[in-house]
Tab-separated table of N, CA and C in Angstrom:
chain	number	residue	atom	x	y	z
A	289	MET	N	107.751	56.266	217.672
A	289	MET	CA	108.710	57.519	217.911
A	289	MET	C	108.557	58.310	219.034
A	290	ALA	N	109.482	58.576	219.698
A	290	ALA	CA	109.335	59.126	221.079
A	290	ALA	C	108.914	60.693	220.856
A	291	PRO	N	107.968	61.030	221.774
A	291	PRO	CA	107.238	62.377	221.666
A	291	PRO	C	108.308	63.558	221.424
A	292	ARG	N	109.437	63.501	222.046
A	292	ARG	CA	110.399	64.522	221.928
A	292	ARG	C	110.990	64.718	220.383
A	293	LEU	N	111.154	63.490	219.976
A	293	LEU	CA	111.628	63.258	218.536
A	293	LEU	C	110.600	63.940	217.490
A	294	LYS	N	109.317	63.803	217.803
A	294	LYS	CA	108.412	64.318	216.894
A	294	LYS	C	108.521	65.882	216.842
A	295	LEU	N	108.805	66.424	217.969
A	295	LEU	CA	109.057	68.045	218.155
A	295	LEU	C	110.290	68.384	216.978
A	296	PHE	N	111.143	67.607	216.689
A	296	PHE	CA	112.184	67.840	215.847
A	296	PHE	C	111.978	67.508	214.390
A	297	LEU	N	110.844	66.887	214.121
A	297	LEU	CA	110.485	66.441	212.768
A	297	LEU	C	110.428	67.679	211.731
A	298	PRO	N	109.801	68.638	212.184
A	298	PRO	CA	109.702	69.915	211.214
A	298	PRO	C	111.138	70.293	210.908
A	299	LEU	N	111.993	70.591	211.905
A	299	LEU	CA	113.325	70.891	211.771
A	299	LEU	C	114.023	70.044	210.784
A	300	ILE	N	113.966	68.745	211.027
A	300	ILE	CA	114.665	67.647	210.039
A	300	ILE	C	114.126	67.973	208.717
A	301	LEU	N	112.886	68.086	208.499
A	301	LEU	CA	112.183	68.251	207.169
A	301	LEU	C	112.867	69.605	206.520
A	302	PHE	N	112.797	70.452	207.462
A	302	PHE	CA	113.549	71.921	206.883
A	302	PHE	C	114.879	71.780	206.378
A	303	ALA	N	115.753	71.009	207.070
A	303	ALA	CA	117.012	70.778	206.762
A	303	ALA	C	117.227	70.347	205.449
A	304	VAL	N	116.492	69.028	205.408
A	304	VAL	CA	116.441	68.335	204.179
A	304	VAL	C	116.082	69.233	202.967
A	305	LEU	N	114.939	69.851	203.050
A	305	LEU	CA	114.689	70.817	201.965
A	305	LEU	C	115.459	71.785	201.621
A	306	ALA	N	116.141	72.429	202.678
A	306	ALA	CA	117.201	73.465	202.478
A	306	ALA	C	118.487	72.871	201.823
A	307	ALA	N	118.793	71.590	202.112
A	307	ALA	CA	119.988	70.994	201.458
A	307	ALA	C	119.565	70.675	199.849
A	308	PHE	N	118.339	70.384	199.469
A	308	PHE	CA	117.927	70.428	198.129
A	308	PHE	C	118.158	71.638	197.446
A	309	LEU	N	117.419	72.753	198.220
A	309	LEU	CA	117.379	74.181	197.604
A	309	LEU	C	118.853	74.421	197.385
A	310	TYR	N	119.784	74.312	198.298
A	310	TYR	CA	121.230	74.737	198.048
A	310	TYR	C	121.784	73.938	196.836
A	311	ARG	N	121.513	72.748	196.825
A	311	ARG	CA	121.982	72.071	195.750
A	311	ARG	C	121.417	72.401	194.254
A	312	GLY	N	120.270	72.799	194.214
A	312	GLY	CA	119.589	73.394	193.036
A	312	GLY	C	120.169	74.810	192.776
A	313	LEU	N	120.400	75.445	193.709
A	313	LEU	CA	121.107	76.740	193.345
A	313	LEU	C	122.362	76.673	192.898
A	314	SER	N	123.132	75.741	193.050
A	314	SER	CA	124.577	75.630	192.784
A	314	SER	C	124.658	74.938	191.329
A	315	LEU	N	123.623	74.592	190.713
A	315	LEU	CA	123.716	73.952	189.451
A	315	LEU	C	123.690	75.227	188.479
A	316	ASP	N	124.442	75.040	187.268
A	316	ASP	CA	124.371	75.782	186.220
A	316	ASP	C	123.116	75.671	185.426
A	317	PRO	N	122.196	76.794	185.473
A	317	PRO	CA	120.852	76.849	184.616
A	317	PRO	C	121.086	76.631	183.166
A	318	MET	N	122.255	76.970	182.788
A	318	MET	CA	122.427	76.857	181.105
A	318	MET	C	123.045	75.647	180.758
A	319	ALA	N	123.415	74.827	181.856
A	319	ALA	CA	124.124	73.360	181.394
A	319	ALA	C	122.893	72.502	180.954
A	320	MET	N	122.980	72.099	179.719
A	320	MET	CA	122.204	70.999	179.155
A	320	MET	C	122.792	69.872	178.832
A	321	PRO	N	123.147	69.092	179.608
A	321	PRO	CA	123.874	67.788	179.136
A	321	PRO	C	123.248	66.976	178.083
A	322	SER	N	124.212	66.297	177.330
A	322	SER	CA	123.739	65.620	176.248
A	322	SER	C	123.991	64.102	176.489
A	323	ALA	N	123.148	63.260	176.204
A	323	ALA	CA	123.294	61.658	176.286
A	323	ALA	C	124.424	61.392	175.352
A	324	LEU	N	124.743	62.179	174.366
A	324	LEU	CA	125.547	61.715	173.131
A	324	LEU	C	127.032	62.098	173.422
A	325	ILE	N	127.370	62.681	174.785
A	325	ILE	CA	128.763	62.911	175.058
A	325	ILE	C	129.411	61.683	175.134
A	326	ASP	N	130.672	61.551	174.451
A	326	ASP	CA	131.473	60.378	174.458
A	326	ASP	C	130.885	59.409	173.513
A	327	ARG	N	129.942	59.604	172.713
A	327	ARG	CA	129.409	58.731	171.773
A	327	ARG	C	129.640	59.244	170.312
A	328	PRO	N	129.444	58.366	169.354
A	328	PRO	CA	129.760	58.539	167.958
A	328	PRO	C	128.622	59.591	167.488
A	329	LEU	N	129.152	60.542	166.605
A	329	LEU	CA	128.292	61.420	165.851
A	329	LEU	C	127.136	60.456	165.144
A	330	PRO	N	125.995	60.692	165.305
A	330	PRO	CA	125.040	59.700	164.528
A	330	PRO	C	125.219	59.484	163.137
A	331	SER	N	124.874	58.468	162.605
A	331	SER	CA	124.954	58.163	161.193
A	331	SER	C	123.835	58.962	160.536
A	332	PHE	N	124.028	59.466	159.374
A	332	PHE	CA	122.957	60.099	158.649
A	332	PHE	C	123.178	59.901	157.039
A	333	THR	N	122.241	60.223	156.304
A	333	THR	CA	122.349	60.371	154.805
A	333	THR	C	121.626	61.461	154.446
A	334	LEU	N	122.204	62.590	154.316
A	334	LEU	CA	121.407	64.071	153.992
A	334	LEU	C	122.214	64.515	152.721
A	335	THR	N	121.684	65.775	152.461
A	335	THR	CA	122.272	66.401	151.306
A	335	THR	C	123.119	67.560	151.841
A	336	GLU	N	124.221	67.997	150.766
A	336	GLU	CA	124.855	69.144	151.235
A	336	GLU	C	124.125	70.440	150.581
A	337	LEU	N	124.206	71.530	151.402
A	337	LEU	CA	123.443	72.615	150.864
A	337	LEU	C	123.703	73.236	149.570
A	338	SER	N	124.998	73.506	149.347
A	338	SER	CA	125.328	74.194	147.958
A	338	SER	C	125.032	73.293	146.849
A	339	ASP	N	125.394	72.100	146.742
A	339	ASP	CA	125.038	71.289	145.497
A	339	ASP	C	123.998	70.251	145.498
A	340	GLU	N	123.525	69.879	146.902
A	340	GLU	CA	122.603	68.840	147.102
A	340	GLU	C	123.131	67.493	146.803
A	341	ARG	N	124.503	67.413	146.838
A	341	ARG	CA	125.077	66.008	146.704
A	341	ARG	C	124.906	65.179	148.044
A	342	PRO	N	124.809	64.002	148.028
A	342	PRO	CA	124.614	63.244	149.283
A	342	PRO	C	125.721	63.380	150.252
A	343	LEU	N	125.533	63.466	151.580
A	343	LEU	CA	126.572	63.515	152.643
A	343	LEU	C	126.220	62.478	153.491
A	344	VAL	N	127.115	61.819	153.855
A	344	VAL	CA	127.058	60.702	155.170
A	344	VAL	C	128.161	61.088	156.237
A	345	ARG	N	128.042	60.575	157.207
A	345	ARG	CA	128.723	60.676	158.434
A	345	ARG	C	130.238	60.641	158.062
A	346	ALA	N	130.670	59.534	157.228
A	346	ALA	CA	132.105	59.464	157.000
A	346	ALA	C	132.693	60.546	156.102
A	347	ASP	N	131.799	61.367	155.488
A	347	ASP	CA	132.286	62.589	154.827
A	347	ASP	C	132.744	63.841	155.617
A	348	VAL	N	132.292	63.624	156.883
A	348	VAL	CA	132.448	64.880	157.739
A	348	VAL	C	133.297	64.474	159.106
A	349	VAL	N	133.759	63.238	159.174
A	349	VAL	CA	134.606	62.945	160.155
A	349	VAL	C	136.140	62.647	159.663
A	350	GLY	N	137.078	62.499	160.637
A	350	GLY	CA	138.282	62.393	160.246
A	350	GLY	C	139.397	63.287	160.748
A	351	GLU	N	138.683	64.361	161.271
A	351	GLU	CA	139.480	65.610	161.897
A	351	GLU	C	138.637	66.199	162.947
A	352	ALA	N	139.345	66.676	164.026
A	352	ALA	CA	138.468	67.435	165.160
A	352	ALA	C	137.832	68.631	164.292
A	353	ALA	N	136.463	68.758	164.612
A	353	ALA	CA	135.735	69.959	164.122
A	353	ALA	C	134.499	70.310	164.871
A	354	LEU	N	133.992	71.558	164.789
A	354	LEU	CA	132.680	72.092	165.268
A	354	LEU	C	131.693	71.571	164.360
A	355	PHE	N	130.419	71.109	164.995
A	355	PHE	CA	129.329	71.029	164.117
A	355	PHE	C	128.173	71.976	164.550
A	356	ASN	N	127.842	73.089	163.900
A	356	ASN	CA	127.157	74.042	164.428
A	356	ASN	C	125.636	73.862	163.674
A	357	VAL	N	124.691	73.775	164.681
A	357	VAL	CA	123.282	73.781	164.243
A	357	VAL	C	122.788	75.197	164.094
A	358	TRP	N	122.265	75.590	162.715
A	358	TRP	CA	121.886	76.943	162.596
A	358	TRP	C	120.655	76.900	161.525
A	359	ALA	N	120.169	78.041	161.453
A	359	ALA	CA	118.999	78.483	160.618
A	359	ALA	C	118.819	79.734	160.250
A	360	THR	N	118.234	79.965	159.207
A	360	THR	CA	117.949	81.411	158.825
A	360	THR	C	116.763	82.167	159.701
A	361	TRP	N	116.007	81.327	160.314
A	361	TRP	CA	114.915	81.941	161.254
A	361	TRP	C	115.309	82.167	162.652
A	362	CYS	N	116.750	81.791	162.849
A	362	CYS	CA	117.190	81.845	164.164
A	362	CYS	C	117.847	83.152	164.264
A	363	ILE	N	117.524	84.171	165.008
A	363	ILE	CA	117.939	85.461	165.213
A	363	ILE	C	119.383	85.269	165.941
A	364	SER	N	119.595	84.436	166.871
A	364	SER	CA	120.842	84.229	167.559
A	364	SER	C	121.843	83.749	166.530
A	365	CYS	N	121.411	83.023	165.569
A	365	CYS	CA	122.565	82.460	164.581
A	365	CYS	C	122.954	83.602	163.679
A	366	ARG	N	122.434	84.643	163.437
A	366	ARG	CA	122.656	85.649	162.727
A	366	ARG	C	123.820	86.492	163.612
A	367	VAL	N	123.597	86.604	165.031
A	367	VAL	CA	124.439	87.220	165.979
A	367	VAL	C	125.771	86.401	165.993
A	368	GLU	N	125.619	85.206	165.938
A	368	GLU	CA	126.887	84.304	166.247
A	368	GLU	C	127.662	84.109	164.898
A	369	HIS	N	127.164	84.366	163.627
A	369	HIS	CA	127.789	83.950	162.437
A	369	HIS	C	129.010	84.799	162.220
A	370	PRO	N	129.247	86.030	162.415
A	370	PRO	CA	130.593	86.737	162.256
A	370	PRO	C	131.568	86.027	162.944
A	371	TYR	N	131.402	85.537	164.250
A	371	TYR	CA	132.284	84.904	165.058
A	371	TYR	C	132.622	83.641	164.492
A	372	LEU	N	131.677	82.816	163.985
A	372	LEU	CA	132.027	81.626	163.362
A	372	LEU	C	132.943	81.863	162.085
A	373	GLN	N	132.667	82.913	161.439
A	373	GLN	CA	133.523	83.070	160.446
A	373	GLN	C	134.994	83.527	160.714
A	374	GLN	N	135.163	84.245	161.798
A	374	GLN	CA	136.429	84.396	162.316
A	374	GLN	C	137.048	83.127	162.680
A	375	LEU	N	136.442	82.404	163.428
A	375	LEU	CA	136.995	81.017	163.676
A	375	LEU	C	137.426	80.131	162.482
A	376	ALA	N	136.398	80.172	161.431
A	376	ALA	CA	136.887	79.352	160.255
A	376	ALA	C	137.949	80.005	159.502
A	377	ASP	N	138.008	81.335	159.578
A	377	ASP	CA	139.186	82.159	159.106
A	377	ASP	C	140.500	81.822	159.708
A	378	SER	N	140.484	81.571	160.958
A	378	SER	CA	141.589	81.138	161.768
A	378	SER	C	141.952	79.670	161.627
A	379	GLY	N	141.274	79.017	160.821
A	379	GLY	CA	141.572	77.489	160.573
A	379	GLY	C	140.803	76.453	161.377
A	380	ILE	N	139.696	76.849	162.249
A	380	ILE	CA	139.069	75.896	162.906
A	380	ILE	C	137.971	75.273	161.847
A	381	PRO	N	137.983	74.005	161.759
A	381	PRO	CA	137.005	73.409	160.726
A	381	PRO	C	135.507	73.474	161.284
A	382	ILE	N	134.551	74.005	160.591
A	382	ILE	CA	133.256	73.914	161.141
A	382	ILE	C	132.328	73.429	160.038
A	383	TYR	N	131.434	72.414	160.470
A	383	TYR	CA	130.403	71.912	159.563
A	383	TYR	C	129.227	72.617	159.972
A	384	GLY	N	128.284	72.873	159.203
A	384	GLY	CA	126.885	73.367	159.569
A	384	GLY	C	125.878	72.351	159.362
A	385	ILE	N	124.871	72.352	160.291
A	385	ILE	CA	123.765	71.548	160.323
A	385	ILE	C	122.596	72.389	160.037
A	386	ASN	N	122.228	72.666	158.900
A	386	ASN	CA	121.145	73.605	158.505
A	386	ASN	C	119.714	73.107	159.078
A	387	TYR	N	119.267	73.430	160.074
A	387	TYR	CA	118.233	72.815	160.825
A	387	TYR	C	116.818	73.266	160.486
A	388	LYS	N	115.832	72.422	159.910
A	388	LYS	CA	114.615	72.830	159.700
A	388	LYS	C	114.478	74.101	159.031
A	389	ASP	N	115.116	74.192	157.811
A	389	ASP	CA	115.152	75.551	157.105
A	389	ASP	C	114.765	75.460	155.745
A	390	ASP	N	114.604	76.682	155.133
A	390	ASP	CA	114.443	76.809	153.688
A	390	ASP	C	115.847	76.845	153.069
A	391	SER	N	116.229	75.870	152.237
A	391	SER	CA	117.458	75.738	151.510
A	391	SER	C	117.767	77.203	150.722
A	392	ALA	N	116.856	77.541	150.085
A	392	ALA	CA	116.991	78.700	149.099
A	392	ALA	C	117.559	79.954	150.036
A	393	ALA	N	116.649	79.990	151.219
A	393	ALA	CA	117.035	81.211	152.141
A	393	ALA	C	118.338	80.899	152.721
A	394	ALA	N	118.553	79.842	152.937
A	394	ALA	CA	120.087	79.476	153.716
A	394	ALA	C	121.170	79.786	152.682
A	395	ARG	N	120.979	79.386	151.454
A	395	ARG	CA	122.008	79.685	150.429
A	395	ARG	C	122.214	81.294	150.343
A	396	ARG	N	121.059	82.006	150.320
A	396	ARG	CA	121.090	83.563	150.180
A	396	ARG	C	121.836	84.041	151.581
A	397	TRP	N	121.476	83.576	152.607
A	397	TRP	CA	122.106	83.918	154.016
A	397	TRP	C	123.799	83.812	153.784
A	398	LEU	N	124.172	82.589	153.328
A	398	LEU	CA	125.640	82.254	153.231
A	398	LEU	C	126.202	83.405	152.112
A	399	ALA	N	125.510	83.588	150.975
A	399	ALA	CA	126.104	84.425	150.052
A	399	ALA	C	126.251	85.862	150.662
A	400	GLU	N	125.340	86.255	151.433
A	400	GLU	CA	125.211	87.530	151.984
A	400	GLU	C	126.340	87.848	153.077
A	401	LEU	N	126.247	86.927	154.026
A	401	LEU	CA	127.089	86.938	155.496
A	401	LEU	C	128.417	86.326	155.370
A	402	GLY	N	128.636	85.429	154.132
A	402	GLY	CA	129.908	84.567	154.210
A	402	GLY	C	129.482	83.130	154.670
A	403	ASP	N	130.445	82.379	154.225
A	403	ASP	CA	130.228	80.847	154.555
A	403	ASP	C	131.163	80.306	155.349
A	404	PRO	N	131.157	80.140	156.739
A	404	PRO	CA	132.274	79.630	157.661
A	404	PRO	C	132.372	78.022	157.531
A	405	TYR	N	131.507	77.473	156.775
A	405	TYR	CA	131.294	76.015	156.919
A	405	TYR	C	132.039	75.316	155.840
A	406	ARG	N	132.793	74.179	156.151
A	406	ARG	CA	133.323	73.238	155.198
A	406	ARG	C	132.240	72.638	154.313
A	407	ALA	N	131.129	72.345	154.893
A	407	ALA	CA	130.179	71.771	154.303
A	407	ALA	C	128.892	72.134	155.239
A	408	ASN	N	127.697	72.130	154.444
A	408	ASN	CA	126.410	72.298	155.230
A	408	ASN	C	125.556	71.081	155.139
A	409	ILE	N	125.266	70.479	156.212
A	409	ILE	CA	124.317	69.272	156.214
A	409	ILE	C	122.829	69.768	156.195
A	410	VAL	N	122.046	69.638	155.142
A	410	VAL	CA	120.590	70.072	155.141
A	410	VAL	C	119.812	68.968	155.810
A	411	ASP	N	119.290	69.571	157.114
A	411	ASP	CA	118.556	68.811	157.920
A	411	ASP	C	117.013	69.257	157.960
A	412	ARG	N	116.365	69.091	156.680
A	412	ARG	CA	115.153	69.895	156.617
A	412	ARG	C	114.029	69.263	157.456
A	413	GLU	N	114.250	68.005	157.527
A	413	GLU	CA	113.132	67.402	158.382
A	413	GLU	C	113.651	67.278	160.057
A	414	GLY	N	114.620	67.725	160.314
A	414	GLY	CA	115.160	67.599	161.649
A	414	GLY	C	115.717	66.154	162.169
A	415	SER	N	115.799	65.293	161.218
A	415	SER	CA	116.100	63.922	161.573
A	415	SER	C	117.438	63.872	162.332
A	416	LEU	N	118.467	64.377	161.990
A	416	LEU	CA	119.818	64.472	162.586
A	416	LEU	C	119.728	65.357	163.806
A	417	GLY	N	118.923	66.436	163.798
A	417	GLY	CA	118.627	67.133	165.055
A	417	GLY	C	118.078	66.206	166.251
A	418	VAL	N	117.146	65.525	165.858
A	418	VAL	CA	116.585	64.614	166.710
A	418	VAL	C	117.583	63.668	167.320
A	419	ASP	N	118.430	62.950	166.467
A	419	ASP	CA	119.315	62.105	166.852
A	419	ASP	C	120.492	62.829	167.814
A	420	LEU	N	120.559	63.979	167.458
A	420	LEU	CA	121.694	64.737	168.290
A	420	LEU	C	121.202	65.220	169.611
A	421	GLY	N	119.809	65.293	169.703
A	421	GLY	CA	119.099	65.764	170.906
A	421	GLY	C	119.054	67.259	170.841
A	422	VAL	N	118.930	67.884	169.570
A	422	VAL	CA	118.845	69.430	169.480
A	422	VAL	C	117.695	70.010	170.141
A	423	TYR	N	117.919	71.031	170.925
A	423	TYR	CA	116.801	71.644	171.676
A	423	TYR	C	116.398	72.821	170.624
A	424	GLY	N	117.324	73.409	169.846
A	424	GLY	CA	117.111	74.581	169.103
A	424	GLY	C	118.292	75.049	168.444
A	425	ALA	N	118.354	76.205	167.785
A	425	ALA	CA	119.659	76.748	167.238
A	425	ALA	C	119.951	77.959	167.963
A	426	PRO	N	121.090	78.398	168.144
A	426	PRO	CA	122.244	77.554	167.719
A	426	PRO	C	122.612	76.627	168.870
A	427	GLU	N	123.214	75.560	168.401
A	427	GLU	CA	124.024	74.740	169.119
A	427	GLU	C	125.106	74.222	168.445
A	428	THR	N	126.166	73.945	169.324
A	428	THR	CA	127.496	73.479	168.742
A	428	THR	C	128.066	72.275	169.399
A	429	TYR	N	128.571	71.443	168.575
A	429	TYR	CA	129.023	70.234	169.146
A	429	TYR	C	130.727	70.200	168.827
A	430	LEU	N	131.353	69.893	169.793
A	430	LEU	CA	132.855	69.583	169.539
A	430	LEU	C	132.879	68.117	169.307
A	431	VAL	N	133.614	67.764	167.964
A	431	VAL	CA	133.669	66.239	167.675
A	431	VAL	C	135.078	66.024	167.451
A	432	ASP	N	135.569	64.900	168.041
A	432	ASP	CA	137.110	64.573	167.930
A	432	ASP	C	137.141	64.010	166.415
A	433	ALA	N	138.439	63.570	166.129
A	433	ALA	CA	138.938	63.051	164.739
A	433	ALA	C	138.242	61.750	164.506
A	434	GLU	N	137.964	61.038	165.739
A	434	GLU	CA	137.238	59.742	165.419
A	434	GLU	C	135.870	59.881	165.437
A	435	GLY	N	135.361	61.184	165.120
A	435	GLY	CA	133.787	61.253	165.174
A	435	GLY	C	133.098	61.081	166.463
A	436	VAL	N	133.818	61.191	167.418
A	436	VAL	CA	133.224	61.058	168.930
A	436	VAL	C	132.710	62.497	169.446
A	437	ILE	N	131.390	62.711	169.833
A	437	ILE	CA	131.118	64.070	170.465
A	437	ILE	C	131.659	64.197	171.723
A	438	ARG	N	132.440	65.366	171.879
A	438	ARG	CA	133.138	65.531	173.196
A	438	ARG	C	132.531	66.479	173.987
A	439	TYR	N	131.791	67.605	173.435
A	439	TYR	CA	131.140	68.627	174.233
A	439	TYR	C	129.947	69.162	173.277
A	440	ARG	N	129.000	69.604	174.087
A	440	ARG	CA	128.004	70.206	173.321
A	440	ARG	C	127.744	71.646	174.059
A	441	HIS	N	127.674	72.603	173.400
A	441	HIS	CA	127.237	74.001	173.667
A	441	HIS	C	125.840	74.568	173.163
A	442	VAL	N	125.095	75.039	173.972
A	442	VAL	CA	123.671	75.637	173.607
A	442	VAL	C	123.825	77.021	173.733
A	443	GLY	N	123.559	77.673	172.562
A	443	GLY	CA	123.605	79.231	172.513
A	443	GLY	C	124.647	79.566	171.595
A	444	VAL	N	124.753	80.924	171.759
A	444	VAL	CA	125.631	81.556	170.760
A	444	VAL	C	127.052	81.392	171.149
A	445	ILE	N	127.937	81.241	169.961
A	445	ILE	CA	129.380	81.250	170.345
A	445	ILE	C	129.859	82.611	169.995
A	446	ASP	N	130.596	83.190	171.125
A	446	ASP	CA	131.228	84.447	170.865
A	446	ASP	C	132.661	84.370	171.676
A	447	GLU	N	133.190	85.591	171.541
A	447	GLU	CA	134.601	85.473	172.016
A	447	GLU	C	134.798	85.035	173.454
A	448	ARG	N	133.736	85.514	174.252
A	448	ARG	CA	133.801	84.965	175.659
A	448	ARG	C	133.739	83.478	175.913
A	449	VAL	N	132.757	82.942	175.149
A	449	VAL	CA	132.347	81.525	175.109
A	449	VAL	C	133.486	80.610	174.585
A	450	TRP	N	134.056	81.290	173.576
A	450	TRP	CA	135.244	80.557	172.965
A	450	TRP	C	136.324	80.394	173.804
A	451	GLN	N	136.858	81.559	174.225
A	451	GLN	CA	138.047	81.582	174.978
A	451	GLN	C	137.749	81.037	176.334
A	452	GLY	N	136.649	81.197	176.963
A	452	GLY	CA	136.369	80.634	178.244
A	452	GLY	C	136.160	79.196	178.451
A	453	THR	N	135.541	78.662	177.549
A	453	THR	CA	134.991	77.203	177.451
A	453	THR	C	135.479	76.492	176.243
A	454	LEU	N	135.127	76.886	175.300
A	454	LEU	CA	135.305	75.878	173.888
A	454	LEU	C	136.930	75.757	173.603
A	455	GLU	N	137.519	77.005	173.568
A	455	GLU	CA	138.943	76.705	173.094
A	455	GLU	C	139.763	75.822	174.063
A	456	PRO	N	139.853	76.028	175.282
A	456	PRO	CA	140.333	75.034	176.006
A	456	PRO	C	140.181	73.468	175.858
A	457	LEU	N	138.810	73.224	175.545
A	457	LEU	CA	138.394	71.963	175.120
A	457	LEU	C	138.797	71.541	173.905
A	458	TRP	N	138.861	72.568	172.896
A	458	TRP	CA	139.265	72.302	171.393
A	458	TRP	C	140.825	71.973	171.496
A	459	ARG	N	141.542	72.667	172.409
A	459	ARG	CA	143.066	72.296	172.430
A	459	ARG	C	143.176	70.714	172.944
A	460	GLN	N	142.335	70.553	173.990
A	460	GLN	CA	142.485	69.062	174.619
A	460	GLN	C	142.084	68.070	173.354
A	461	ILE	N	141.136	68.323	172.827
A	461	ILE	CA	140.556	67.407	171.762
A	461	ILE	C	141.560	67.287	170.456
A	462	THR	N	142.196	68.392	170.121
A	462	THR	CA	143.140	68.373	168.963
A	462	THR	C	144.547	67.670	169.328
A	463	ARG	N	144.873	67.758	170.762
A	463	ARG	CA	145.980	67.045	171.141
A	463	ARG	C	145.654	65.661	171.579
A	464	GLY	N	144.447	65.211	171.243
A	464	GLY	CA	144.135	63.778	171.701
A	464	GLY	C	143.915	63.520	173.320
A	465	GLU	N	143.748	64.616	173.917
A	465	GLU	CA	143.574	64.409	175.438
A	465	GLU	C	142.087	63.890	175.623
A	466	GLU	N	141.847	63.609	176.932
A	466	GLU	CA	140.418	63.315	177.244
A	466	GLU	C	139.908	64.734	177.830
A	467	VAL	N	138.658	64.693	177.494
A	467	VAL	CA	137.965	66.036	177.694
A	467	VAL	C	137.024	65.609	179.056
A	468	PRO	N	137.348	66.507	180.152
A	468	PRO	CA	136.694	66.047	181.445
A	468	PRO	C	135.237	66.255	181.288
């Protein structure tokens, strides 16, 4: 290497590091992509919270729906719950995945706060959560009528999240359009 080029080596290294830093700062720190996007909702055999009847994947697919991971130990789930009730009251189908929770406490929660869910899948051991790649609660998955996961949201759903992110995707899914 020519001696003059060695003088520019620190400058070149700085430029490369600055490019990586710029790229890193432009990423959304809340974005948590899922390997299951555009893949089928995993198969499962679990029970329904209210009556403990067996539930399988075929029982909860067939129409576009939200699948909400929740638990009574999750403070954010309590914050999110009234808005989920509003969505359910407006006709949005929502299935609950009661994640690593006490079933009696979950039934009391729903009796006290209302039940926005068409059915609640009891995932006491977290097996469905592992298959979904759940980081924690609350998380919500948009699933199309064929049972394919189209989007994953980590965190609370509120008016801002629904109108800014989820509702446009929901409209695309219910019209059978591709979700970007």
